[in-house]
Short mmCIF file of N, CA and C in Angstrom, two decimals:
data_model
loop_
_atom_site.label_atom_id
_atom_site.label_comp_id
_atom_site.label_asym_id
_atom_site.label_seq_id
_atom_site.Cartn_x
_atom_site.Cartn_y
_atom_site.Cartn_z
N UNK Z 1386 99.71 95.36 83.07
CA UNK Z 1386 98.67 95.32 82.06
C UNK Z 1386 97.58 96.32 82.45
N UNK Z 1387 97.29 97.25 81.58
CA UNK Z 1387 96.24 98.23 81.88
C UNK Z 1387 94.89 97.56 82.11
N UNK Z 1388 94.07 98.21 82.88
CA UNK Z 1388 92.73 97.69 83.15
C UNK Z 1388 91.72 98.82 83.04
N UNK Z 1389 90.47 98.44 82.94
CA UNK Z 1389 89.40 99.42 82.94
C UNK Z 1389 88.87 99.54 84.36
N UNK Z 1390 88.85 100.76 84.87
CA UNK Z 1390 88.39 101.04 86.22
C UNK Z 1390 87.03 101.72 86.13
N UNK Z 1391 86.08 101.26 86.93
CA UNK Z 1391 84.72 101.80 86.89
C UNK Z 1391 84.40 102.52 88.20
N UNK Z 1392 83.82 103.70 88.09
CA UNK Z 1392 83.28 104.43 89.23
C UNK Z 1392 81.77 104.44 89.08
N UNK Z 1393 81.08 103.99 90.13
CA UNK Z 1393 79.62 103.90 90.07
C UNK Z 1393 78.99 104.69 91.22
N UNK Z 1394 77.89 105.33 90.92
CA UNK Z 1394 77.11 106.04 91.92
C UNK Z 1394 75.76 105.35 92.03
N UNK Z 1395 75.47 104.83 93.22
CA UNK Z 1395 74.22 104.09 93.46
C UNK Z 1395 73.31 104.91 94.37
N UNK Z 1396 72.02 104.72 94.20
CA UNK Z 1396 71.01 105.42 95.00
C UNK Z 1396 70.05 104.38 95.58
N UNK Z 1397 69.84 104.46 96.89
CA UNK Z 1397 68.92 103.52 97.53
C UNK Z 1397 67.48 104.00 97.32
N UNK Z 1398 66.63 103.09 96.87
CA UNK Z 1398 65.22 103.41 96.62
C UNK Z 1398 64.41 103.20 97.89
N UNK Z 1399 63.21 103.74 97.92
CA UNK Z 1399 62.34 103.64 99.10
C UNK Z 1399 61.97 102.20 99.43
N UNK Z 1400 61.98 101.32 98.42
CA UNK Z 1400 61.65 99.91 98.66
C UNK Z 1400 62.88 99.09 99.08
N UNK Z 1401 64.02 99.76 99.24
CA UNK Z 1401 65.23 99.08 99.69
C UNK Z 1401 66.15 98.63 98.56
N UNK Z 1402 65.68 98.66 97.34
CA UNK Z 1402 66.53 98.25 96.22
C UNK Z 1402 67.50 99.37 95.87
N UNK Z 1403 68.53 99.03 95.11
CA UNK Z 1403 69.53 100.01 94.70
C UNK Z 1403 69.39 100.30 93.22
N UNK Z 1404 69.57 101.56 92.86
CA UNK Z 1404 69.46 101.98 91.47
C UNK Z 1404 70.78 102.62 91.05
N UNK Z 1405 71.35 102.13 89.94
CA UNK Z 1405 72.58 102.70 89.41
C UNK Z 1405 72.26 104.04 88.75
N UNK Z 1406 72.83 105.12 89.29
CA UNK Z 1406 72.55 106.46 88.81
C UNK Z 1406 73.56 106.87 87.73
N UNK Z 1407 74.83 106.55 87.96
CA UNK Z 1407 75.87 106.99 87.04
C UNK Z 1407 77.03 106.00 87.06
N UNK Z 1408 77.62 105.74 85.89
CA UNK Z 1408 78.77 104.86 85.80
C UNK Z 1408 79.76 105.46 84.80
N UNK Z 1409 80.98 105.65 85.25
CA UNK Z 1409 82.03 106.15 84.37
C UNK Z 1409 83.17 105.14 84.37
N UNK Z 1410 83.91 105.11 83.28
CA UNK Z 1410 85.04 104.19 83.19
C UNK Z 1410 86.26 104.94 82.69
N UNK Z 1411 87.43 104.39 83.03
CA UNK Z 1411 88.68 104.95 82.54
C UNK Z 1411 89.70 103.82 82.44
N UNK Z 1412 90.63 103.97 81.52
CA UNK Z 1412 91.71 103.01 81.37
C UNK Z 1412 92.82 103.43 82.33
N UNK Z 1413 93.27 102.48 83.15
CA UNK Z 1413 94.27 102.76 84.17
C UNK Z 1413 95.53 101.95 83.86
N UNK Z 1414 96.68 102.63 83.84
CA UNK Z 1414 97.95 101.95 83.56
C UNK Z 1414 98.45 101.23 84.81
N UNK Z 1415 99.43 100.36 84.62
CA UNK Z 1415 100.03 99.64 85.74
C UNK Z 1415 100.64 100.62 86.75
N UNK Z 1416 101.27 101.68 86.25
CA UNK Z 1416 101.88 102.67 87.14
C UNK Z 1416 100.83 103.38 87.99
N UNK Z 1417 99.70 103.72 87.39
CA UNK Z 1417 98.63 104.38 88.13
C UNK Z 1417 98.04 103.44 89.18
N UNK Z 1418 97.87 102.17 88.82
CA UNK Z 1418 97.33 101.18 89.76
C UNK Z 1418 98.26 101.06 90.96
N UNK Z 1419 99.56 100.92 90.70
CA UNK Z 1419 100.54 100.78 91.78
C UNK Z 1419 100.56 102.02 92.67
N UNK Z 1420 100.50 103.20 92.06
CA UNK Z 1420 100.52 104.44 92.82
C UNK Z 1420 99.28 104.56 93.71
N UNK Z 1421 98.10 104.23 93.16
CA UNK Z 1421 96.86 104.31 93.94
C UNK Z 1421 96.87 103.32 95.10
N UNK Z 1422 97.34 102.09 94.84
CA UNK Z 1422 97.39 101.09 95.90
C UNK Z 1422 98.38 101.50 96.98
N UNK Z 1423 99.54 102.04 96.55
CA UNK Z 1423 100.55 102.47 97.51
C UNK Z 1423 100.02 103.62 98.36
N UNK Z 1424 99.37 104.59 97.72
CA UNK Z 1424 98.81 105.73 98.45
C UNK Z 1424 97.76 105.30 99.46
N UNK Z 1425 96.90 104.38 99.07
CA UNK Z 1425 95.85 103.89 99.98
C UNK Z 1425 96.47 103.18 101.17
N UNK Z 1426 97.49 102.37 100.93
CA UNK Z 1426 98.17 101.65 102.01
C UNK Z 1426 98.78 102.65 102.99
N UNK Z 1427 99.41 103.69 102.48
CA UNK Z 1427 100.02 104.69 103.36
C UNK Z 1427 98.98 105.43 104.17
N UNK Z 1428 97.84 105.73 103.57
CA UNK Z 1428 96.75 106.39 104.31
C UNK Z 1428 96.33 105.54 105.50
N UNK Z 1429 96.25 104.24 105.30
CA UNK Z 1429 95.87 103.32 106.37
C UNK Z 1429 96.95 103.30 107.45
N UNK Z 1430 98.21 103.23 107.03
CA UNK Z 1430 99.31 103.18 108.00
C UNK Z 1430 99.38 104.45 108.84
N UNK Z 1431 99.16 105.59 108.22
CA UNK Z 1431 99.25 106.86 108.94
C UNK Z 1431 98.20 106.97 110.03
N UNK Z 1432 97.06 106.35 109.84
CA UNK Z 1432 95.98 106.46 110.83
C UNK Z 1432 96.12 105.49 111.99
N UNK Z 1433 97.04 104.53 111.89
CA UNK Z 1433 97.21 103.54 112.96
C UNK Z 1433 98.34 103.94 113.90
N UNK Z 1434 98.21 103.61 115.19
CA UNK Z 1434 99.31 103.88 116.12
C UNK Z 1434 100.56 103.10 115.71
N UNK Z 1435 101.72 103.73 115.80
CA UNK Z 1435 102.97 103.09 115.39
C UNK Z 1435 103.20 101.78 116.15
N UNK Z 1436 102.81 101.73 117.41
CA UNK Z 1436 103.01 100.52 118.20
C UNK Z 1436 102.27 99.32 117.63
N UNK Z 1437 101.21 99.56 116.85
CA UNK Z 1437 100.42 98.47 116.28
C UNK Z 1437 100.89 98.05 114.89
N UNK Z 1438 101.91 98.71 114.35
CA UNK Z 1438 102.39 98.39 113.01
C UNK Z 1438 103.38 97.23 113.05
N UNK Z 1439 103.37 96.43 112.01
CA UNK Z 1439 104.36 95.36 111.87
C UNK Z 1439 105.68 96.00 111.44
N UNK Z 1440 106.80 95.29 111.57
CA UNK Z 1440 108.08 95.85 111.10
C UNK Z 1440 108.04 96.26 109.62
N UNK Z 1441 107.40 95.47 108.78
CA UNK Z 1441 107.30 95.81 107.35
C UNK Z 1441 106.48 97.08 107.15
N UNK Z 1442 105.40 97.23 107.91
CA UNK Z 1442 104.57 98.43 107.80
C UNK Z 1442 105.34 99.67 108.29
N UNK Z 1443 106.14 99.50 109.35
CA UNK Z 1443 106.96 100.61 109.83
C UNK Z 1443 107.97 101.03 108.77
N UNK Z 1444 108.57 100.05 108.08
CA UNK Z 1444 109.51 100.36 107.00
C UNK Z 1444 108.82 101.14 105.88
N UNK Z 1445 107.62 100.71 105.50
CA UNK Z 1445 106.87 101.41 104.45
C UNK Z 1445 106.57 102.84 104.85
N UNK Z 1446 106.15 103.02 106.09
CA UNK Z 1446 105.81 104.36 106.58
C UNK Z 1446 107.05 105.24 106.63
N UNK Z 1447 108.16 104.70 107.11
CA UNK Z 1447 109.41 105.45 107.17
C UNK Z 1447 109.87 105.85 105.77
N UNK Z 1448 109.78 104.93 104.83
CA UNK Z 1448 110.16 105.21 103.44
C UNK Z 1448 109.32 106.37 102.89
N UNK Z 1449 108.03 106.34 103.16
CA UNK Z 1449 107.13 107.40 102.71
C UNK Z 1449 107.52 108.74 103.32
N UNK Z 1450 107.77 108.76 104.62
CA UNK Z 1450 108.10 110.01 105.30
C UNK Z 1450 109.43 110.58 104.82
N UNK Z 1451 110.41 109.72 104.59
CA UNK Z 1451 111.71 110.18 104.08
C UNK Z 1451 111.54 110.77 102.69
N UNK Z 1452 110.79 110.10 101.83
CA UNK Z 1452 110.56 110.59 100.47
C UNK Z 1452 109.82 111.93 100.49
N UNK Z 1453 108.85 112.05 101.36
CA UNK Z 1453 108.08 113.30 101.47
C UNK Z 1453 108.98 114.43 101.95
N UNK Z 1454 109.89 114.14 102.89
CA UNK Z 1454 110.82 115.14 103.41
C UNK Z 1454 111.77 115.61 102.31
N UNK Z 1455 112.24 114.68 101.49
CA UNK Z 1455 113.15 115.04 100.39
C UNK Z 1455 112.49 115.98 99.40
N UNK Z 1456 111.21 115.76 99.15
CA UNK Z 1456 110.48 116.61 98.19
C UNK Z 1456 110.23 118.00 98.74
N UNK Z 1457 110.25 118.11 100.06
CA UNK Z 1457 110.06 119.42 100.68
C UNK Z 1457 108.69 119.69 100.97
#
């Protein structure tokens, strides 16, 4: 189910309060949501030492690397 995704830019004021400077929205499809979540997960996995990954995380990372190799 598509959702509305909001990007907000906040600015801290001198008195400590926050002021919303800019807000944009976009409709995001299920495929885009899944791709963004998958990409973010892989970014996290790539930055961690392999010894600290769970077996499932190692499988995800290996799948990503194999797919990237196939694409060239």
